[in-house]
Structures are given as structure tokens and as C-alpha cells.
Amino acid sequence: MKIFCGRANPTTGSVEWLEEDEHYDYHQEIARSSYADMLHDKDRNRKYYQGVRAAVGRVKARGQKALVLDIGTGTGLLSMMAVTAGADFCYAIEVFRPMADAAVKIVEKNGFSDKIKVINKHSTEVTVGPDGDMPCRANILITELFDTELIGEGALPSYEHAHRHLVQEDCEAVPHRATVYAQLVESRRMWSWNKLFPIRVQTSLGEQVIVPPSELERCPGAPSVYDIQLNQVSPSDFTILSDVLPMFSVDFSKQVSSSAACYSRQFEPLASGQAQVVLSWWDIEMDPEGKIKCTMAPFWAHSDPQELQWRDHWMQCVYFLPQEEPVVQGSALCLVAYHDDYCVWYSLQRTSPKKNGRVHPARPVCDCQAHLLWNRPRFGEINDQHRTDQYVQALRMVLNPDSVCLCVSDGSLLSMLAHYLGAEQVLTIESSEASHRLMKKIFKANHLEDKINVIVKRPELLTSTDLEGKKVSLLLGEPFFTTSLLPWHNLYFWYVRTALDQHLGPGAVVMPQAASLHAVVVEFRDLWRIRSPCGNCEGFDVHIMDDMIKHALDFRESKEAEPHPLWEYPCRSLSEPQQILTFDFRQPVPPQSVRAEGAIDLKRPGRSHGAVLWMEYHLTPDSTISTGLLKSAEDKEDCCWNPHCKQAVYFFSTILDPRAPPGGPQSVSYAVEFQPHTGDITMDFTLKYPG
């Protein structure tokens, strides 16, 4: 049986559904999953083990059999911990079939098949009774159903159902309790991920300012949390306005409700400023006394920063207030947290909601289109004034008073720059209705609705009538397309340029005129863990999981690089950056493949975890925009990456391979090929050792 899977197609700028093997999507989920990261999270594993031992001990002390329900068992690790701690029997629930199959094998290999039953169902489908999946209710509930937001993976409904149908009243629970914390801050950098700032354009007639429409100003923003590695945000990028506030707790040993709720905490601001952002995280206490605690607190709020555990499966949350609000030091306010069954959001109020009688607000939803079209990094990119200045300087070099400009990028402000810099006629192609509506609002707010012509169609369908019979003298692109996942997916601009060849006038200029693919070999401080085999975890053999991930990585897409925002993941370069391929946008896409082979010499000692790849766009011969490395790093410095873009990481298969020769590789050979019929880039890297 075949299934359909979505893949970005750079030749069309769209996501297309391809027929794949029935196991294909499962393998991708496994290969891209956080299972390896969780198994490497020693703090999490150790605290869970301590909590499980304590819970089993309390049940045994009451003279009862310890019957465990483990929801979301994954590898079966927590169930094996429970049996080792003395549990009489475990029911391990896992809804994802390939993972459930792996758990059965791991449990068997570790010798626990007689005391652990793996049930391949959603927990809400599990039955209890003589003919059910479980003969009776459990008296110990173990779960790991949490995401960065705590409740985003459906923890509340799952707990609610389990208490009603699967576990005994007053059961033991591991974890026993979770508490969500919040801290109010002012941060221009983080606020730039949520709102459109005024953008300044220096022209021959003076300064022009692109202002955001009032709809964008009033919009509460996207409803989803922005989860990031908050420890990588510099303290200089935000001002703390409040103490760390415990907003609400959930006791998992008692009946849990998934109903909407709100919680208010009064506080006095530590400083005056503009309240814009709520930083949030949580901790879990594995025991009723709260002595065994696992926390996601960032370094400045951690009780022992030296013991800070890196993890990628649980990070920290950034929430944006609906509007920025002035606060005065010492003048009491209320921070209010709301949640439904899956989401959390915040508001700032002068008095408690219980006192002012306000109705519980609905989850914020974008009504301006911008947050639907632009993700958080894209907001930051558009608000980057230095980046805008680079495009302005390049445009000055290629624009003429009689220029007919055609802009091709999703939701881009390039057309406005071209108009302000004196182009005779400016047109922009918006292939989606959402981007069309958004750009019309922005043009209207800046009185340009009659100055810039918006064409709503796919670029390859453009006709001479759309261009009012004129030829394009300047084709512009950032390039940026919302369907792009990997850096080179924006090569869709090249395909657009090729499709529009008949509409380009003699001597027409294309900006950017070219692009290049670059690579550097790096040693990650921590990110390597997500692709590193675990072997043994807390004394349990999980090699089967390692083999499963390795098998998953043998599938086609998994052999490719994967996108990561590397400003969040420190790494050190072991080589000099190297240009791998070039793409000349002044010419149409060639019919034949473009291939490059070579070697990257390693200049610095260290563990070669992978190669990082990115695109650079050459606007003019003297102006280049990098989506990756922003400056060369010294020997001991971390690399400095473009914070608005995801870079592509190709993890070497020999990460922490015990069979690797001592001393490390001398170089990394590569074979990289651009395939014009698919628009994709295939690659292979091989570590070369001495001798």
C-alpha cells in the first residue's frame, strides 16, 4: 500500500503530494523525532527514575501491589524503571505503531516481557475489565506527555480521561505536580518577532518611512507559542520587568480538568518600561514533597546554573501580549494566564479578572493576515533595518528613472523600496490570496495603493496584458517564499526568472544576480545529541532504538540536510567556509545538473559533527546577503549565524562512532549536485582520516 507525503518543490514554489512507501512517513517521524534527545537527557531520566522508585515504594509500604499505567511509553524506558523499582506489572501505552513495536522489542531484550504489556492504542481507547486491555485500574500513573508549553501535546485531556477510567482514586503519579512560571519583560528584539516596525528608507528626496497598517497594530498576533532556546538570547536583549511568577500548578495525582481556566498573579514591576513579552517555562516535581524536581528554567532563573541541562525536546516559551503596555515601577498590576485544553496565553490587567468581572477571553487569533503569512523569524527579518539598508544600497546601483520593476517574493516590501527609490513602474506578484490582502493593506496604509500594481497569479502564468504591454527591465527578489524549508528552496526565484524570460526586456537586470551555496564543518556544543546513538540509558539497553533511528535515516529524505535555526545552537567551525555551488540568475535554469566535488580541509581540532550549509545572494557584484554565517569565527569562538534564517545541517553518520580512528579526520570530502528537474540539491559527505 502507498501513502501520500508532502514535499516542498523548489521548481514550483509549492508543497506537492508524492506517493511513497507506506512506511515512509513513519520513518521520517522517527528520524526527525526527539527520542534520542530524550534518552540523552540525563537530568530528566534520573529524576523520573527517582520519582518512580519513590512512588512504587509508597504503594508497597501500604501493602498493595504496584500496578503501573505508563501513558506515552515510547521506548518503554519508564515502565522498565518501574519494574526494576519493584512494580508488579506495567501497562505501557503507545499510540505510534512503529514506536510500540520498538518498545516490545526493547522490553523483551531487557528481560521484562513477563511484567510489561505494551498496548498500541491511544490511552482514551484503552479498556479496563476482564476482557479489556487492563484487568483492573492501575494505582501508579506514569506519563511523559509534555511539550515546551506543558499542555500542547494534549496532556490535560489524557490525564482527565485516565483519572476517570484507568487509574484508582488517589493514585500515585509520576510526575506528581507541574508548575508554570512566567516573567514579564520588555524586548525590542523579541517584539520584532510579532509586530511590523516602521521601516526607514533613505531616498534622494529625503527619508521615507514605511508604516504598518492599523490592523497590524491592533492584531493580537498568532495564537501559537514561540518555543526557543531562551538561554541563547543575550540578557542585553531584554529588560526584566517582574519577578518570576508561579502562574498555575496541576496536581497529576488527582482528577485533572481540561476545561478552560485563568489564573491571576498580582505583582509590582521591578522597573518602568513597555510590557511586551511574557517568558515562560515549567518544572515538574516527581514526588508529593517536591524534593525531586526537574526544571526548564533559563540560566538566570535556575537555582544552580552550573547544573543546567541542555535539552531540545523541552525548551522555553515566548508569548506576546496582545498590545505593548506601559508599566511603572512599583505600581501593582496583574499578569493573567489563560489556558484551554491545548494552549496557554497571557494578558496584563490593572486588576484581577475576578474583581473586574471580565469574561474569560478567547484564544487570540490573527485577523490581520500578517501572522498567517509571516512566521516569527520572518517578522524579525523584515524589521531588520540593516538588511533593508543593504537592499536599498543595491537597488540604487541598478535602478533607473524609467525602470519597470517586477518583484517576486512572498509578502515582500521590496516593491515599496523600488517605488521610493524612483522606479517608473512597480509591479509585484503575490501568488496567494493571503499575501495579496496583506500587501494591499500595507500599500494603502502608506498611500501606495495606486502606485504599485499587485498581480495575483502564479508567476509562470503571467501574460503581457498583466504587464500592460511593457517589458520588465528589473526583476527583483529577496528571494523569500513561504513554502521554502531548506535554504536552497528559495531557488524557486531562478525558476520564476526562467519562466518570465519572454517578459524581460533587452539588457534587463535581475537582482539578485546570482546565488551561491556554502558549507562549513562544525563541532556542536549540544545539538549533536539529537542524532547520537544512546546505547544504554540508566542501565537499560536501548540499542534497538538506535538501530531504528539509523534505519530511518537510510530513507531518501533523511539522508539530506535538515533545517535548524543555528543562532539557538552554538557551534564552533573546524574549517574555513567554502563555496560549493554557484547559480547565475542572469541566465535561465540550465537543463543539465550542476555538480561539485571536492574536499574541505579541517583547520582546527575538535569533533566533526556535521556540515552546515547556507545560501548567499549576490544582489550586485559588491553587495551580498548571507542566510548563514555572518562572520568568520576565531579558533575558540562560536559561529555567528543569521538569526532570521534556518541553516541546513548535514549530520555525519559517524557521530561518536567508537570505531572511528583516533585523532579525528583531516578533511571532509563532498559530492553535491543541483538537479534542475526537481530543484533540489543532493549531497554526500565523507570524513577522511590520516593514512
PDB file of N, CA and C in Angstrom, residues 2-59:
ATOM      1  N   LYS A   2       0.461   2.263  -0.733  1.00  0.00           N
ATOM      2  CA  LYS A   2       1.205   3.511  -0.818  1.00  0.00           C
ATOM      3  C   LYS A   2       0.489   4.594  -0.011  1.00  0.00           C
ATOM      4  N   ILE A   3       1.277   5.600   0.404  1.00  0.00           N
ATOM      5  CA  ILE A   3       0.690   6.757   1.073  1.00  0.00           C
ATOM      6  C   ILE A   3       1.205   8.013   0.391  1.00  0.00           C
ATOM      7  N   PHE A   4       0.547   9.160   0.659  1.00  0.00           N
ATOM      8  CA  PHE A   4       0.958  10.428   0.081  1.00  0.00           C
ATOM      9  C   PHE A   4       1.650  11.275   1.140  1.00  0.00           C
ATOM     10  N   CYS A   5       2.796  11.872   0.770  1.00  0.00           N
ATOM     11  CA  CYS A   5       3.575  12.707   1.682  1.00  0.00           C
ATOM     12  C   CYS A   5       3.855  14.049   1.025  1.00  0.00           C
ATOM     13  N   GLY A   6       3.795  15.098   1.800  1.00  0.00           N
ATOM     14  CA  GLY A   6       4.054  16.436   1.280  1.00  0.00           C
ATOM     15  C   GLY A   6       5.541  16.727   1.227  1.00  0.00           C
ATOM     16  N   ARG A   7       5.976  17.298   0.089  1.00  0.00           N
ATOM     17  CA  ARG A   7       7.379  17.722  -0.061  1.00  0.00           C
ATOM     18  C   ARG A   7       7.405  19.061  -0.765  1.00  0.00           C
ATOM     19  N   ALA A   8       8.304  19.938  -0.304  1.00  0.00           N
ATOM     20  CA  ALA A   8       8.464  21.235  -0.966  1.00  0.00           C
ATOM     21  C   ALA A   8       9.093  21.012  -2.338  1.00  0.00           C
ATOM     22  N   ASN A   9       8.528  21.644  -3.364  1.00  0.00           N
ATOM     23  CA  ASN A   9       9.073  21.546  -4.715  1.00  0.00           C
ATOM     24  C   ASN A   9       9.623  22.913  -5.116  1.00  0.00           C
ATOM     25  N   PRO A  10      10.957  23.079  -5.121  1.00  0.00           N
ATOM     26  CA  PRO A  10      11.531  24.380  -5.453  1.00  0.00           C
ATOM     27  C   PRO A  10      11.266  24.819  -6.888  1.00  0.00           C
ATOM     28  N   THR A  11      10.900  23.887  -7.776  1.00  0.00           N
ATOM     29  CA  THR A  11      10.649  24.276  -9.165  1.00  0.00           C
ATOM     30  C   THR A  11       9.305  24.970  -9.322  1.00  0.00           C
ATOM     31  N   THR A  12       8.406  24.746  -8.357  1.00  0.00           N
ATOM     32  CA  THR A  12       7.077  25.358  -8.441  1.00  0.00           C
ATOM     33  C   THR A  12       6.771  26.276  -7.266  1.00  0.00           C
ATOM     34  N   GLY A  13       7.626  26.253  -6.237  1.00  0.00           N
ATOM     35  CA  GLY A  13       7.370  27.087  -5.062  1.00  0.00           C
ATOM     36  C   GLY A  13       6.174  26.628  -4.263  1.00  0.00           C
ATOM     37  N   SER A  14       5.843  25.352  -4.351  1.00  0.00           N
ATOM     38  CA  SER A  14       4.660  24.862  -3.647  1.00  0.00           C
ATOM     39  C   SER A  14       4.974  23.533  -2.971  1.00  0.00           C
ATOM     40  N   VAL A  15       4.068  23.127  -2.091  1.00  0.00           N
ATOM     41  CA  VAL A  15       4.172  21.817  -1.467  1.00  0.00           C
ATOM     42  C   VAL A  15       3.359  20.831  -2.294  1.00  0.00           C
ATOM     43  N   GLU A  16       3.994  19.747  -2.716  1.00  0.00           N
ATOM     44  CA  GLU A  16       3.325  18.769  -3.561  1.00  0.00           C
ATOM     45  C   GLU A  16       3.224  17.443  -2.821  1.00  0.00           C
ATOM     46  N   TRP A  17       2.214  16.669  -3.170  1.00  0.00           N
ATOM     47  CA  TRP A  17       1.975  15.378  -2.510  1.00  0.00           C
ATOM     48  C   TRP A  17       2.482  14.277  -3.412  1.00  0.00           C
ATOM     49  N   LEU A  18       3.464  13.516  -2.891  1.00  0.00           N
ATOM     50  CA  LEU A  18       4.084  12.444  -3.654  1.00  0.00           C
ATOM     51  C   LEU A  18       3.720  11.092  -3.062  1.00  0.00           C
ATOM     52  N   GLU A  19       3.626  10.099  -3.933  1.00  0.00           N
ATOM     53  CA  GLU A  19       3.322   8.741  -3.487  1.00  0.00           C
ATOM     54  C   GLU A  19       4.592   8.087  -2.971  1.00  0.00           C
ATOM     55  N   GLU A  20       4.516   7.572  -1.745  1.00  0.00           N
ATOM     56  CA  GLU A  20       5.678   6.951  -1.121  1.00  0.00           C
ATOM     57  C   GLU A  20       5.295   5.596  -0.534  1.00  0.00           C
ATOM     58  N   ASP A  21       6.325   4.834  -0.141  1.00  0.00           N
ATOM     59  CA  ASP A  21       6.114   3.575   0.554  1.00  0.00           C
ATOM     60  C   ASP A  21       5.285   3.815   1.812  1.00  0.00           C
ATOM     61  N   GLU A  22       4.466   2.872   2.211  1.00  0.00           N
ATOM     62  CA  GLU A  22       3.553   3.066   3.335  1.00  0.00           C
ATOM     63  C   GLU A  22       4.282   3.355   4.647  1.00  0.00           C
ATOM     64  N   HIS A  23       5.544   2.931   4.759  1.00  0.00           N
ATOM     65  CA  HIS A  23       6.289   3.171   5.986  1.00  0.00           C
ATOM     66  C   HIS A  23       7.073   4.479   5.938  1.00  0.00           C
ATOM     67  N   TYR A  24       7.045   5.151   4.778  1.00  0.00           N
ATOM     68  CA  TYR A  24       7.908   6.314   4.568  1.00  0.00           C
ATOM     69  C   TYR A  24       7.698   7.399   5.616  1.00  0.00           C
ATOM     70  N   ASP A  25       6.475   7.820   5.834  1.00  0.00           N
ATOM     71  CA  ASP A  25       6.220   8.931   6.744  1.00  0.00           C
ATOM     72  C   ASP A  25       6.581   8.559   8.175  1.00  0.00           C
ATOM     73  N   TYR A  26       6.347   7.303   8.554  1.00  0.00           N
ATOM     74  CA  TYR A  26       6.733   6.842   9.882  1.00  0.00           C
ATOM     75  C   TYR A  26       8.240   6.989  10.072  1.00  0.00           C
ATOM     76  N   HIS A  27       8.991   6.575   9.058  1.00  0.00           N
ATOM     77  CA  HIS A  27      10.438   6.644   9.186  1.00  0.00           C
ATOM     78  C   HIS A  27      10.899   8.094   9.319  1.00  0.00           C
ATOM     79  N   GLN A  28      10.246   8.997   8.589  1.00  0.00           N
ATOM     80  CA  GLN A  28      10.633  10.399   8.714  1.00  0.00           C
ATOM     81  C   GLN A  28      10.366  10.909  10.122  1.00  0.00           C
ATOM     82  N   GLU A  29       9.230  10.537  10.676  1.00  0.00           N
ATOM     83  CA  GLU A  29       8.904  10.992  12.026  1.00  0.00           C
ATOM     84  C   GLU A  29       9.919  10.458  13.033  1.00  0.00           C
ATOM     85  N   ILE A  30      10.317   9.224  12.859  1.00  0.00           N
ATOM     86  CA  ILE A  30      11.314   8.643  13.757  1.00  0.00           C
ATOM     87  C   ILE A  30      12.655   9.353  13.584  1.00  0.00           C
ATOM     88  N   ALA A  31      13.057   9.542  12.333  1.00  0.00           N
ATOM     89  CA  ALA A  31      14.361  10.149  12.068  1.00  0.00           C
ATOM     90  C   ALA A  31      14.441  11.576  12.587  1.00  0.00           C
ATOM     91  N   ARG A  32      13.328  12.295  12.530  1.00  0.00           N
ATOM     92  CA  ARG A  32      13.316  13.700  12.956  1.00  0.00           C
ATOM     93  C   ARG A  32      12.821  13.860  14.387  1.00  0.00           C
ATOM     94  N   SER A  33      12.584  12.752  15.084  1.00  0.00           N
ATOM     95  CA  SER A  33      11.952  12.822  16.399  1.00  0.00           C
ATOM     96  C   SER A  33      12.935  13.251  17.475  1.00  0.00           C
ATOM     97  N   SER A  34      12.395  13.450  18.689  1.00  0.00           N
ATOM     98  CA  SER A  34      13.205  13.843  19.848  1.00  0.00           C
ATOM     99  C   SER A  34      13.570  12.648  20.717  1.00  0.00           C
ATOM    100  N   TYR A  35      13.334  11.425  20.233  1.00  0.00           N
ATOM    101  CA  TYR A  35      13.592  10.264  21.084  1.00  0.00           C
ATOM    102  C   TYR A  35      15.044  10.226  21.553  1.00  0.00           C
ATOM    103  N   ALA A  36      15.989  10.444  20.616  1.00  0.00           N
ATOM    104  CA  ALA A  36      17.403  10.405  21.007  1.00  0.00           C
ATOM    105  C   ALA A  36      17.706  11.508  22.000  1.00  0.00           C
ATOM    106  N   ASP A  37      17.157  12.691  21.767  1.00  0.00           N
ATOM    107  CA  ASP A  37      17.366  13.815  22.679  1.00  0.00           C
ATOM    108  C   ASP A  37      16.864  13.476  24.075  1.00  0.00           C
ATOM    109  N   MET A  38      15.693  12.847  24.174  1.00  0.00           N
ATOM    110  CA  MET A  38      15.136  12.491  25.480  1.00  0.00           C
ATOM    111  C   MET A  38      15.993  11.439  26.179  1.00  0.00           C
ATOM    112  N   LEU A  39      16.497  10.464  25.409  1.00  0.00           N
ATOM    113  CA  LEU A  39      17.320   9.424  26.017  1.00  0.00           C
ATOM    114  C   LEU A  39      18.653   9.977  26.516  1.00  0.00           C
ATOM    115  N   HIS A  40      19.114  11.067  25.894  1.00  0.00           N
ATOM    116  CA  HIS A  40      20.355  11.707  26.336  1.00  0.00           C
ATOM    117  C   HIS A  40      20.114  12.710  27.473  1.00  0.00           C
ATOM    118  N   ASP A  41      18.867  12.976  27.809  1.00  0.00           N
ATOM    119  CA  ASP A  41      18.542  13.946  28.860  1.00  0.00           C
ATOM    120  C   ASP A  41      18.709  13.264  30.220  1.00  0.00           C
ATOM    121  N   LYS A  42      19.932  13.285  30.725  1.00  0.00           N
ATOM    122  CA  LYS A  42      20.247  12.555  31.955  1.00  0.00           C
ATOM    123  C   LYS A  42      19.480  13.115  33.149  1.00  0.00           C
ATOM    124  N   ASP A  43      19.295  14.411  33.195  1.00  0.00           N
ATOM    125  CA  ASP A  43      18.566  15.013  34.311  1.00  0.00           C
ATOM    126  C   ASP A  43      17.133  14.505  34.345  1.00  0.00           C
ATOM    127  N   ARG A  44      16.465  14.514  33.193  1.00  0.00           N
ATOM    128  CA  ARG A  44      15.089  14.010  33.093  1.00  0.00           C
ATOM    129  C   ARG A  44      15.023  12.547  33.500  1.00  0.00           C
ATOM    130  N   ASN A  45      15.898  11.740  32.930  1.00  0.00           N
ATOM    131  CA  ASN A  45      15.855  10.296  33.190  1.00  0.00           C
ATOM    132  C   ASN A  45      16.130   9.975  34.652  1.00  0.00           C
ATOM    133  N   ARG A  46      17.118  10.661  35.218  1.00  0.00           N
ATOM    134  CA  ARG A  46      17.465  10.406  36.616  1.00  0.00           C
ATOM    135  C   ARG A  46      16.330  10.805  37.551  1.00  0.00           C
ATOM    136  N   LYS A  47      15.716  11.963  37.287  1.00  0.00           N
ATOM    137  CA  LYS A  47      14.626  12.434  38.147  1.00  0.00           C
ATOM    138  C   LYS A  47      13.395  11.519  38.012  1.00  0.00           C
ATOM    139  N   TYR A  48      13.107  11.081  36.797  1.00  0.00           N
ATOM    140  CA  TYR A  48      11.983  10.148  36.619  1.00  0.00           C
ATOM    141  C   TYR A  48      12.249   8.850  37.392  1.00  0.00           C
ATOM    142  N   TYR A  49      13.463   8.346  37.294  1.00  0.00           N
ATOM    143  CA  TYR A  49      13.806   7.094  37.972  1.00  0.00           C
ATOM    144  C   TYR A  49      13.643   7.246  39.486  1.00  0.00           C
ATOM    145  N   GLN A  50      14.122   8.369  40.026  1.00  0.00           N
ATOM    146  CA  GLN A  50      13.971   8.622  41.457  1.00  0.00           C
ATOM    147  C   GLN A  50      12.497   8.704  41.847  1.00  0.00           C
ATOM    148  N   GLY A  51      11.713   9.390  41.019  1.00  0.00           N
ATOM    149  CA  GLY A  51      10.285   9.528  41.302  1.00  0.00           C
ATOM    150  C   GLY A  51       9.550   8.206  41.223  1.00  0.00           C
ATOM    151  N   VAL A  52       9.904   7.372  40.238  1.00  0.00           N
ATOM    152  CA  VAL A  52       9.264   6.064  40.076  1.00  0.00           C
ATOM    153  C   VAL A  52       9.598   5.172  41.277  1.00  0.00           C
ATOM    154  N   ARG A  53      10.856   5.148  41.673  1.00  0.00           N
ATOM    155  CA  ARG A  53      11.236   4.343  42.844  1.00  0.00           C
ATOM    156  C   ARG A  53      10.438   4.762  44.077  1.00  0.00           C
ATOM    157  N   ALA A  54      10.322   6.098  44.284  1.00  0.00           N
ATOM    158  CA  ALA A  54       9.617   6.597  45.461  1.00  0.00           C
ATOM    159  C   ALA A  54       8.140   6.221  45.408  1.00  0.00           C
ATOM    160  N   ALA A  55       7.506   6.327  44.221  1.00  0.00           N
ATOM    161  CA  ALA A  55       6.082   6.018  44.088  1.00  0.00           C
ATOM    162  C   ALA A  55       5.823   4.532  44.332  1.00  0.00           C
ATOM    163  N   VAL A  56       6.647   3.670  43.739  1.00  0.00           N
ATOM    164  CA  VAL A  56       6.485   2.234  43.951  1.00  0.00           C
ATOM    165  C   VAL A  56       6.687   1.907  45.434  1.00  0.00           C
ATOM    166  N   GLY A  57       7.657   2.566  46.064  1.00  0.00           N
ATOM    167  CA  GLY A  57       7.915   2.334  47.478  1.00  0.00           C
ATOM    168  C   GLY A  57       6.733   2.721  48.356  1.00  0.00           C
ATOM    169  N   ARG A  58       6.064   3.827  48.031  1.00  0.00           N
ATOM    170  CA  ARG A  58       4.907   4.264  48.826  1.00  0.00           C
ATOM    171  C   ARG A  58       3.754   3.274  48.696  1.00  0.00           C
ATOM    172  N   VAL A  59       3.529   2.751  47.499  1.00  0.00           N
ATOM    173  CA  VAL A  59       2.458   1.776  47.289  1.00  0.00           C
ATOM    174  C   VAL A  59       2.777   0.482  48.031  1.00  0.00           C
TER     175      VAL A  59
END
